[in-house]
Coordinates of C-alpha atoms in Angstrom, one line a residue:
X12 CA 10.0 -7.8 25.5
X13 CA 10.0 -10.8 23.7
X14 CA 7.9 -11.9 20.3
X15 CA 4.6 -13.1 21.0
X16 CA 2.7 -15.1 18.3
X17 CA -0.5 -13.0 18.4
X18 CA -2.6 -14.9 16.0
X19 CA -0.1 -16.7 14.2
X20 CA -1.1 -20.3 13.5
X21 CA 2.0 -22.1 11.8
X22 CA 4.5 -23.8 13.9
X23 CA 7.3 -23.3 11.2
X24 CA 6.4 -19.3 11.6
X25 CA 6.6 -19.4 15.3
X26 CA 9.8 -21.0 15.9
X27 CA 11.6 -20.0 12.7
X28 CA 10.4 -16.5 14.1
X29 CA 11.8 -16.8 17.3
X30 CA 8.3 -16.1 18.9
X31 CA 7.6 -17.9 22.6
X32 CA 6.3 -21.1 22.1
X33 CA 4.6 -23.0 24.9
X34 CA 6.0 -26.7 24.6
X35 CA 2.7 -29.1 24.1
X36 CA 4.7 -31.8 22.4
X37 CA 4.2 -33.5 25.4
X38 CA 0.8 -34.3 25.0
X39 CA 1.1 -34.4 21.1
X40 CA 3.4 -37.3 21.9
X41 CA 1.0 -39.1 24.2
X42 CA -2.0 -38.2 21.5
X43 CA -0.3 -39.9 18.7
X44 CA 0.8 -42.8 20.7
X45 CA -2.6 -44.0 22.1
X46 CA -4.7 -43.9 19.2
X47 CA -5.6 -43.2 15.6
X48 CA -9.2 -41.1 15.2
X49 CA -9.6 -38.1 17.3
X50 CA -11.9 -35.2 17.6
X51 CA -11.3 -32.0 19.6
X52 CA -13.5 -29.4 20.7
X53 CA -12.4 -25.6 21.8
X54 CA -13.7 -22.2 21.3
X55 CA -12.2 -19.9 19.1
X56 CA -8.6 -18.3 19.5
X57 CA -7.5 -21.1 22.0
X58 CA -5.1 -23.0 19.6
X59 CA -6.5 -25.7 17.6
X60 CA -4.9 -24.6 14.4
X61 CA -1.7 -24.4 15.7
X62 CA -2.1 -27.8 17.2
X63 CA -2.9 -28.9 13.6
X64 CA 0.1 -27.4 12.2
X65 CA 2.5 -28.6 14.8
X66 CA 1.4 -32.2 14.0
X67 CA 1.4 -31.5 10.5
X68 CA 5.1 -30.2 11.0
X69 CA 6.0 -33.5 12.7
X70 CA 4.7 -35.8 10.5
X71 CA 6.6 -34.0 7.5
X72 CA 9.9 -34.8 9.9
X73 CA 11.1 -31.4 10.1
X74 CA 13.4 -32.2 12.8
X75 CA 15.0 -29.1 13.1
X76 CA 11.9 -27.0 14.4
X77 CA 11.5 -29.3 17.2
X78 CA 14.9 -28.9 19.0
X79 CA 14.9 -28.4 22.5
X80 CA 11.1 -29.5 22.9
X81 CA 9.8 -32.4 24.7
X82 CA 9.5 -34.7 21.6
X83 CA 12.8 -33.8 20.1
X84 CA 14.1 -37.3 20.8
X85 CA 11.3 -39.2 21.3
X86 CA 10.1 -39.0 17.3
X87 CA 11.7 -41.3 14.7
X88 CA 12.1 -38.0 12.2
X89 CA 13.8 -40.1 9.6
X90 CA 9.8 -41.8 9.1
X91 CA 7.5 -39.6 7.4
X92 CA 4.2 -39.5 6.4
X93 CA 2.0 -37.6 3.6
X94 CA 0.0 -35.4 5.2
X95 CA -3.6 -34.0 3.9
X96 CA -4.4 -30.6 5.8
X97 CA -7.7 -28.8 5.5
X98 CA -8.3 -25.6 7.4
X99 CA -11.6 -24.2 6.9
X100 CA -10.6 -20.4 8.1
X101 CA -8.9 -20.3 4.7
X102 CA -12.1 -20.9 2.6
X103 CA -14.2 -18.0 1.1
X104 CA -17.6 -20.3 1.7
X105 CA -20.2 -17.3 1.7
X106 CA -22.0 -17.0 -1.9
X107 CA -19.7 -20.7 -2.9
X108 CA -20.8 -24.4 -3.2
X109 CA -18.9 -25.9 -0.5
X110 CA -18.9 -28.8 -2.6
X111 CA -16.9 -27.4 -5.3
X112 CA -15.1 -25.4 -2.9
X113 CA -13.6 -28.8 -1.3
X114 CA -13.1 -30.3 -4.9
X115 CA -10.9 -27.2 -5.5
X116 CA -9.2 -27.7 -2.5
X117 CA -8.4 -31.3 -3.1
X118 CA -6.9 -30.4 -6.6
X119 CA -4.4 -28.0 -4.9
X120 CA -3.5 -30.6 -2.3
X121 CA -2.9 -33.1 -5.1
X122 CA -0.9 -30.8 -7.0
X123 CA 1.6 -29.8 -4.0
X124 CA 2.2 -33.2 -3.8
X125 CA 3.1 -34.4 -7.8
X126 CA -0.3 -36.3 -8.2
X127 CA -3.3 -36.0 -10.2
X128 CA -6.6 -36.9 -9.6
X129 CA -8.4 -38.3 -12.7
X130 CA -11.9 -39.2 -11.1
X131 CA -14.7 -38.5 -14.1
X132 CA -17.7 -37.8 -12.1
X133 CA -20.9 -39.3 -13.5
X134 CA -24.2 -38.1 -11.7
X135 CA -24.2 -37.3 -7.9
X136 CA -24.5 -33.9 -5.7
X137 CA -21.3 -34.6 -3.3
X138 CA -18.3 -35.2 -5.7
X139 CA -15.3 -33.6 -3.4
X140 CA -15.7 -36.8 -1.4
X141 CA -14.7 -39.2 -4.0
X142 CA -11.5 -36.8 -4.7
X143 CA -10.6 -37.0 -1.3
X144 CA -10.7 -40.5 -1.2
X145 CA -8.6 -40.8 -4.2
X146 CA -6.4 -38.3 -3.2
X147 CA -5.7 -40.5 0.1
X148 CA -5.4 -43.6 -2.0
X149 CA -2.6 -42.1 -4.2
X150 CA -0.7 -40.7 -1.7
X151 CA -0.9 -44.0 -0.1
X152 CA 0.2 -45.7 -3.1
X153 CA 3.2 -43.1 -3.9
X154 CA 5.0 -43.4 -0.7
X155 CA 4.3 -46.6 0.8
X156 CA 3.6 -44.3 4.3
X157 CA 0.2 -44.0 5.7
X158 CA -1.8 -40.7 4.9
X159 CA -2.3 -37.8 8.4
X160 CA -5.4 -36.0 7.4
X161 CA -5.9 -33.4 9.5
X162 CA -9.3 -30.8 9.6
X163 CA -9.3 -27.5 11.4
X164 CA -12.5 -26.0 12.2
X165 CA -14.4 -28.8 10.2
X166 CA -17.8 -27.0 11.3
X167 CA -17.1 -23.5 10.2
X168 CA -19.6 -24.0 7.0
X169 CA -22.3 -25.1 9.5
X170 CA -21.7 -22.9 12.5
X171 CA -21.3 -19.8 10.3
X172 CA -25.4 -20.0 8.9
X173 CA -26.7 -20.9 12.2
X174 CA -29.1 -17.9 11.0
X175 CA -29.6 -19.1 7.7
X176 CA -30.8 -23.2 8.3
X177 CA -31.7 -23.9 4.5
X178 CA -27.7 -22.9 3.6
X179 CA -26.3 -25.0 7.4
X180 CA -28.3 -27.9 6.1
X181 CA -27.2 -28.1 2.9
X182 CA -23.4 -27.8 4.2
X183 CA -24.2 -30.2 6.8
X184 CA -25.2 -32.9 4.1
X185 CA -21.8 -32.2 2.4
X186 CA -19.7 -32.4 5.0
X187 CA -21.4 -36.0 6.0
X188 CA -20.5 -36.9 2.9
X189 CA -17.1 -35.7 2.6
X190 CA -16.3 -37.0 6.2
X191 CA -17.7 -40.5 5.3
X192 CA -14.9 -41.6 3.1
X193 CA -12.2 -41.5 5.6
X194 CA -13.9 -44.6 8.0
X195 CA -13.7 -46.6 4.5
X196 CA -10.1 -45.2 4.0
X197 CA -9.0 -46.7 7.4
X198 CA -6.3 -49.2 6.0
X199 CA -4.7 -46.4 4.1
X200 CA -4.6 -43.8 7.4
X201 CA -2.0 -43.2 10.0
X202 CA -4.0 -40.6 12.3
X203 CA -7.0 -38.7 12.1
X204 CA -7.5 -35.3 14.0
X205 CA -10.8 -32.9 13.2
X206 CA -11.3 -30.1 15.6
X207 CA -14.1 -27.5 15.8
X208 CA -15.9 -25.3 17.9
X209 CA -18.9 -27.4 17.8
X210 CA -19.7 -31.3 18.6
X211 CA -22.6 -31.6 16.0
X212 CA -24.9 -34.5 17.3
X213 CA -23.3 -38.2 15.3
X214 CA -26.3 -38.8 13.4
X215 CA -25.8 -35.3 12.3
X216 CA -22.6 -35.0 10.4
X217 CA -20.6 -38.3 12.1
X218 CA -22.8 -40.9 11.4
X219 CA -20.4 -42.1 8.7
X220 CA -17.4 -41.5 11.0
X221 CA -18.8 -43.0 14.1
X222 CA -15.0 -44.4 15.2
X223 CA -13.9 -41.0 16.2
X224 CA -12.6 -40.3 19.8
X225 CA -13.9 -37.4 21.5
X226 CA -11.2 -35.9 23.7
X227 CA -12.9 -32.6 24.3
X228 CA -14.2 -33.8 27.6
X229 CA -10.8 -36.0 28.3
X230 CA -9.0 -34.8 31.0
X231 CA -5.6 -36.7 30.1
X232 CA -6.1 -34.1 27.2
X233 CA -7.7 -30.9 28.9
X234 CA -4.3 -29.1 28.5
X235 CA -3.5 -30.0 24.8
X236 CA -4.5 -26.4 23.9
X237 CA -4.6 -23.2 26.5
X238 CA -1.9 -22.2 29.4
X239 CA -1.7 -23.9 32.3
X240 CA -1.0 -21.9 35.5
X241 CA 2.7 -23.6 35.4
X242 CA 3.1 -22.8 31.9
X243 CA 2.5 -19.0 32.5
X244 CA 4.6 -19.0 35.6
X245 CA 7.6 -21.2 34.0
X246 CA 7.0 -19.7 30.0
X247 CA 6.5 -15.8 31.1
X248 CA 8.8 -15.6 34.2
X249 CA 10.6 -12.5 32.8
X250 CA 7.4 -10.9 31.8
X251 CA 5.5 -11.6 35.2
X252 CA 8.7 -9.9 37.0
X253 CA 9.0 -6.7 34.8
X254 CA 5.9 -6.4 34.8
X255 CA 4.7 -6.9 38.5
X256 CA 7.7 -4.3 39.6
X257 CA 6.0 -1.9 37.1
X258 CA 2.6 -2.1 38.2
X259 CA 3.7 -1.9 42.6
X260 CA 2.7 -5.2 42.8
X261 CA 4.4 -8.6 44.2
X262 CA 4.6 -11.0 41.9
X263 CA 2.5 -13.3 43.7
X264 CA -0.4 -10.4 43.6
X265 CA 0.2 -9.5 39.6
X266 CA -0.3 -13.4 38.8
X267 CA -3.4 -13.6 41.2
X268 CA -4.7 -10.4 39.0
X269 CA -3.8 -12.5 35.9
X270 CA -5.6 -15.4 37.0
X271 CA -8.6 -13.8 38.2
X272 CA -9.0 -11.9 34.8
X273 CA -7.8 -14.6 32.0
X274 CA -7.5 -18.4 34.0
X275 CA -10.9 -20.4 34.5
X276 CA -11.4 -22.7 31.8
X277 CA -11.9 -26.1 32.4
X278 CA -12.7 -29.3 30.3
X279 CA -13.1 -31.8 33.6
X280 CA -13.9 -29.6 36.3
X281 CA -10.0 -29.8 37.6
X282 CA -7.5 -28.4 35.7
X283 CA -8.1 -25.1 34.2
X284 CA -6.2 -23.0 31.3
X285 CA -5.6 -19.7 30.0
X286 CA -7.2 -18.5 26.4
X287 CA -3.8 -18.0 24.7
X288 CA -4.8 -15.3 22.8
X289 CA -6.0 -13.1 25.7
X290 CA -2.8 -14.0 27.7
X291 CA -0.4 -13.4 24.7
X292 CA -2.4 -10.0 24.3
X293 CA -2.0 -9.1 27.9
X294 CA 1.7 -9.4 27.6
X295 CA 2.1 -8.0 24.6
X296 CA -0.2 -5.0 26.1
X297 CA 3.1 -4.3 28.6
X298 CA 0.0 -5.8 31.5
X299 CA -3.1 -4.4 30.7
X300 CA -6.1 -5.7 31.8
X301 CA -8.1 -5.4 29.1
X302 CA -11.0 -7.6 27.0
X303 CA -9.1 -9.1 24.2
X304 CA -10.5 -12.5 23.2
X305 CA -14.2 -11.2 23.5
X306 CA -13.5 -8.4 20.9
X307 CA -12.6 -10.7 18.2
X308 CA -16.0 -11.5 17.7
X309 CA -19.6 -10.1 18.9
X310 CA -22.1 -12.9 19.6
X311 CA -25.1 -11.3 18.0
X312 CA -26.8 -15.0 17.7
X313 CA -26.1 -15.9 21.1
X314 CA -27.3 -12.7 22.4
X315 CA -30.4 -13.1 20.3
X316 CA -30.8 -16.7 21.3
X317 CA -30.5 -16.3 25.0
X318 CA -33.3 -13.2 25.1
X319 CA -35.8 -15.7 23.0
X320 CA -34.8 -18.3 25.8
X321 CA -35.4 -15.8 28.7
X322 CA -31.8 -16.4 29.8
X323 CA -29.6 -13.4 31.8
X324 CA -28.6 -15.3 34.5
X325 CA -26.2 -18.2 33.1
X326 CA -24.0 -18.6 36.1
X327 CA -24.4 -22.2 37.7
X328 CA -26.2 -24.0 35.0
X329 CA -26.1 -27.4 35.6
X330 CA -25.9 -29.8 32.7
X331 CA -24.7 -33.6 31.7
X332 CA -22.3 -34.8 29.1
X333 CA -24.8 -35.2 26.3
X334 CA -26.0 -31.6 26.5
X335 CA -22.4 -30.2 26.5
X336 CA -21.5 -32.4 23.7
X337 CA -24.2 -32.5 21.3
X338 CA -25.2 -29.2 19.2
X339 CA -28.6 -29.5 17.4
X340 CA -28.9 -26.3 15.3
X341 CA -32.7 -27.2 14.8
X342 CA -33.2 -27.1 18.3
X343 CA -30.1 -24.9 19.9
X344 CA -29.7 -25.4 23.8
X345 CA -28.5 -22.8 25.0
X346 CA -26.2 -24.0 27.7
X347 CA -24.8 -26.2 25.1
X348 CA -24.5 -23.1 22.9
X349 CA -22.6 -21.2 26.1
X350 CA -20.2 -24.1 26.8
X351 CA -18.8 -25.1 23.3
X352 CA -18.5 -21.4 22.3
X353 CA -16.3 -20.6 25.6
X354 CA -18.7 -18.3 27.2
X355 CA -19.4 -21.1 30.0
X356 CA -16.7 -23.5 31.5
X357 CA -16.9 -26.4 33.8
X358 CA -16.7 -25.4 37.0
X359 CA -17.6 -28.6 38.8
X360 CA -18.5 -32.3 37.9
X361 CA -20.8 -34.4 40.3
X362 CA -18.9 -37.8 39.9
X363 CA -22.2 -39.5 41.3
X364 CA -24.8 -37.7 39.5
X365 CA -22.9 -37.1 36.4
X366 CA -23.7 -33.6 36.3
X367 CA -21.3 -30.7 35.1
X368 CA -22.0 -27.0 37.0
X369 CA -20.9 -24.1 34.3
X370 CA -20.0 -20.6 35.2
X371 CA -18.1 -17.6 33.7
X372 CA -14.5 -19.1 33.1
X373 CA -12.9 -15.6 34.1
X374 CA -13.4 -11.4 34.4
X375 CA -12.7 -11.1 31.1
X376 CA -15.7 -12.9 29.7
X377 CA -17.9 -12.6 32.3
X378 CA -17.9 -8.8 32.5
X379 CA -17.8 -8.5 28.3
X380 CA -20.4 -10.8 28.3
X381 CA -22.8 -9.2 30.8
X382 CA -22.0 -5.6 28.8
X383 CA -23.0 -7.2 25.7
X384 CA -26.4 -8.6 27.1
X385 CA -27.2 -5.4 29.0
X386 CA -26.8 -3.4 26.1
X387 CA -28.8 -5.9 23.9
X388 CA -31.4 -5.8 26.4
X389 CA -31.7 -2.3 26.3
X390 CA -31.5 -1.7 22.6
X391 CA -28.5 0.5 23.2
X392 CA -26.2 0.5 20.4
X393 CA -23.8 3.3 21.9
X394 CA -23.0 0.7 24.5
X395 CA -23.7 2.5 27.4
X396 CA -23.5 -0.8 29.8
X397 CA -20.1 0.2 32.0
X398 CA -20.5 3.7 31.7
X399 CA -23.9 3.3 33.7
X400 CA -22.5 1.0 36.1
X401 CA -19.6 3.0 36.7
X402 CA -22.0 6.3 37.4
X403 CA -24.3 4.1 40.2
X404 CA -21.0 3.0 41.5
X405 CA -20.0 6.8 42.2
X406 CA -23.6 7.7 43.6
X407 CA -23.7 4.7 45.8
X408 CA -20.0 5.8 46.8
X409 CA -21.0 9.2 47.8
X410 CA -24.2 7.6 49.7
X411 CA -26.4 9.7 46.8
X412 CA -29.4 7.3 46.9
X413 CA -32.0 10.0 44.7
X414 CA -28.9 10.1 42.1
X415 CA -28.6 5.9 41.8
X416 CA -32.4 5.8 41.2
X417 CA -32.2 8.2 38.5
X418 CA -29.6 5.9 37.2
X419 CA -31.4 2.8 37.2
X420 CA -34.4 4.7 35.4
X421 CA -31.7 5.4 32.5
X422 CA -31.5 1.7 32.5
X423 CA -35.3 1.1 31.4
X424 CA -35.5 4.2 29.7
X425 CA -34.3 2.9 26.4
X426 CA -36.3 -0.4 26.2
X427 CA -38.3 -0.2 23.0
X428 CA -42.2 0.2 24.2
X429 CA -42.8 -2.7 22.3
X430 CA -40.9 -4.9 24.1
X431 CA -41.4 -3.6 27.4
X432 CA -45.5 -4.0 27.3
X433 CA -44.8 -7.5 25.6
X434 CA -42.2 -8.8 28.4
X435 CA -42.2 -6.4 31.3
X436 CA -41.9 -8.7 33.8
X437 CA -39.0 -10.4 32.0
X438 CA -37.1 -7.2 31.0
X439 CA -37.4 -6.0 34.6
X440 CA -35.7 -9.3 36.2
X441 CA -33.3 -8.9 33.6
X442 CA -32.1 -5.5 33.6
X443 CA -31.7 -5.1 37.2
X444 CA -29.7 -8.7 37.6
X445 CA -27.2 -6.8 34.8
X446 CA -26.9 -3.7 36.1
X447 CA -26.3 -4.8 39.7
X448 CA -23.8 -7.8 38.3
X449 CA -22.0 -5.1 36.3
X450 CA -22.0 -3.0 39.2
X451 CA -19.9 -5.7 40.7
X452 CA -16.8 -4.7 38.5
X453 CA -16.4 -1.6 40.3
X454 CA -17.4 -2.6 44.3
X455 CA -18.6 -5.8 45.6
X456 CA -22.2 -6.6 44.6
X457 CA -23.9 -9.5 44.7
X458 CA -27.1 -10.1 42.9
X459 CA -29.5 -13.1 44.6
X460 CA -32.5 -14.5 42.7
X461 CA -33.4 -17.7 45.2
X462 CA -36.4 -16.4 47.9
X463 CA -35.9 -15.3 50.7
X464 CA -32.8 -13.2 49.7
X465 CA -32.4 -9.5 49.2
X466 CA -32.5 -8.6 45.5
X467 CA -28.8 -7.0 45.8
X468 CA -26.4 -6.1 48.7
X469 CA -23.9 -3.4 47.4
X470 CA -20.7 -3.1 49.6
X471 CA -18.7 0.5 49.2
X472 CA -16.1 1.6 51.2
X473 CA -18.3 3.6 53.5
X474 CA -22.0 2.1 52.8
X475 CA -23.4 -1.3 52.8
X476 CA -26.8 -1.2 50.8
X477 CA -29.8 -3.5 50.7
X478 CA -31.9 -3.3 47.7
X479 CA -35.2 -4.9 47.2
X480 CA -37.2 -4.2 44.0
X481 CA -41.0 -4.4 43.4
X482 CA -42.8 -4.5 40.2
X483 CA -46.3 -2.6 40.5
X484 CA -46.8 -2.7 44.5
X485 CA -45.2 -0.1 47.0
X486 CA -41.9 1.0 47.5
X487 CA -42.9 0.5 51.6
X488 CA -43.3 -3.1 51.1
X489 CA -40.2 -3.6 49.9
X490 CA -38.5 -1.7 52.6
X491 CA -40.8 -4.1 55.4
X492 CA -39.4 -6.8 53.6
X493 CA -35.5 -6.2 54.2
X494 CA -36.6 -5.3 58.0
X495 CA -38.2 -8.8 58.1
X496 CA -36.1 -10.7 56.9
X497 CA -33.1 -8.6 58.1
X498 CA -31.0 -8.7 55.2
X499 CA -28.8 -6.3 56.5
X500 CA -28.2 -8.2 60.2
X501 CA -25.2 -10.0 58.7
X502 CA -23.1 -6.7 58.2
X503 CA -24.2 -5.0 61.7
X504 CA -20.6 -5.4 63.0
X505 CA -18.8 -4.1 60.2
X506 CA -18.3 -0.6 60.9
X507 CA -20.2 0.8 57.5
X508 CA -23.2 2.6 57.5
X509 CA -26.1 0.0 56.7
X510 CA -28.8 1.6 54.5
X511 CA -31.8 -0.7 53.1
X512 CA -33.3 0.6 50.0
X513 CA -36.8 0.1 49.0
X514 CA -37.7 0.1 45.5
X515 CA -41.0 0.2 43.6
X516 CA -40.8 0.0 39.9
X517 CA -44.4 1.2 37.9
X518 CA -44.5 -1.2 34.4
X519 CA -47.3 1.9 33.5
X520 CA -44.3 4.4 34.1
X521 CA -41.5 2.2 32.9
X522 CA -39.6 3.8 35.4
X523 CA -39.0 4.1 39.2
X524 CA -42.2 4.9 40.9
X525 CA -41.1 5.4 44.5
X526 CA -38.5 4.9 47.0
X527 CA -37.4 5.1 50.5
X528 CA -34.7 4.3 52.3
X529 CA -34.0 3.8 56.3
X530 CA -30.5 3.2 58.0
X531 CA -30.0 0.3 60.0
X532 CA -28.1 0.9 63.1

């Protein structure tokens, strides 16, 4: 097995260290040839920092590091440019004044490039921008070459404080002033790229930098970070061959499994890419299908926002570009939040209506997010959502509906009494949906929410179950509905035993009050 650059963000370190590198320099060449001011939004762990590092190395003229890559014979490495690079992930923001942190960063950049910043502040709250402007001007004067400005995770000082809005607002004002100096510095600038997770409304952060070209949803750059299917099959061919044999799969079968688990991110609805962090960990872990990306950050504030908005079925949400692109932390739209943070991606774009349809990108994100949401709804700090689904699968495989009902009762037993009394119907529908969706990890399980369709259909090796749930009614009513609507009719020729399960859930008992089954021949 080769060396994988897991967690590495330095282009130089990856190349000189002999790590696997997927060549993105064709799109980088296209980017720098086509414009000057860019903004790119992508979820965390997607390669934004490596993109910034690659651009820095390119403009510094390190020809030796690009040998064998697309751009090697297409770039004039004798012409270098001074580069100002700001990695917000490198800053200690909590407990420190953001403007002071940025001031210090500007002085460190100046020192590294042999420049002394001499601006003497007189009043004013935002001083880092003044030093930023002086640094750009003096670098241009010293070298006679225009300056490249690269800012990675530009929004970290805001998104890290979404639960402390006063601090978020103060940091927004600082950043607005800091980035605002870039437009007046145009004559001294060669290239400007800002990357981040969220795209804030232009009036919020970028009102003084309104000439940025947002390439976040641009099909031309949809693959500038992340790995395409072609890159997977070409750059990781040795791993695919070896691991497919090890897992007793054909290469096409193994590739299909990898795609199901880790592919699916799209920023236009056409091309899809893999999250590099997940894919590299997958190969480093010798082909073990596990949750890698999701485990790097627990979105507790995101889950809280979904609970507040009473959202649990997020697959198939429709949204327009304005909602996807603009993040307003005073009026958070869950669709924006889920898309920009990578929990949902674009599944389809309707060009006529200009509507995007969103969905989970892949199995890794879908299962992990459902587990987290299910545990949060149940206030389950032991993380039992997936074991519960596994137990339910075993009971249904064995045709043991009584045991399945006991397990469903466990799902509801941990809900705090005050929450259940306040939002019983919402919690009831949410937990039924989440539980049966998670059951789909083990068996074929569909959860329906529209009228005229069964609440859940579960297929095991020997059985097909149609579940209908009622709240404070009767199990017989639920059973009668399955028969009247013919929910099991499509499966009559399946050769499996078809079982209708009518369930009544009692609000006072906070449990299954009664259930009935009927075999459908």
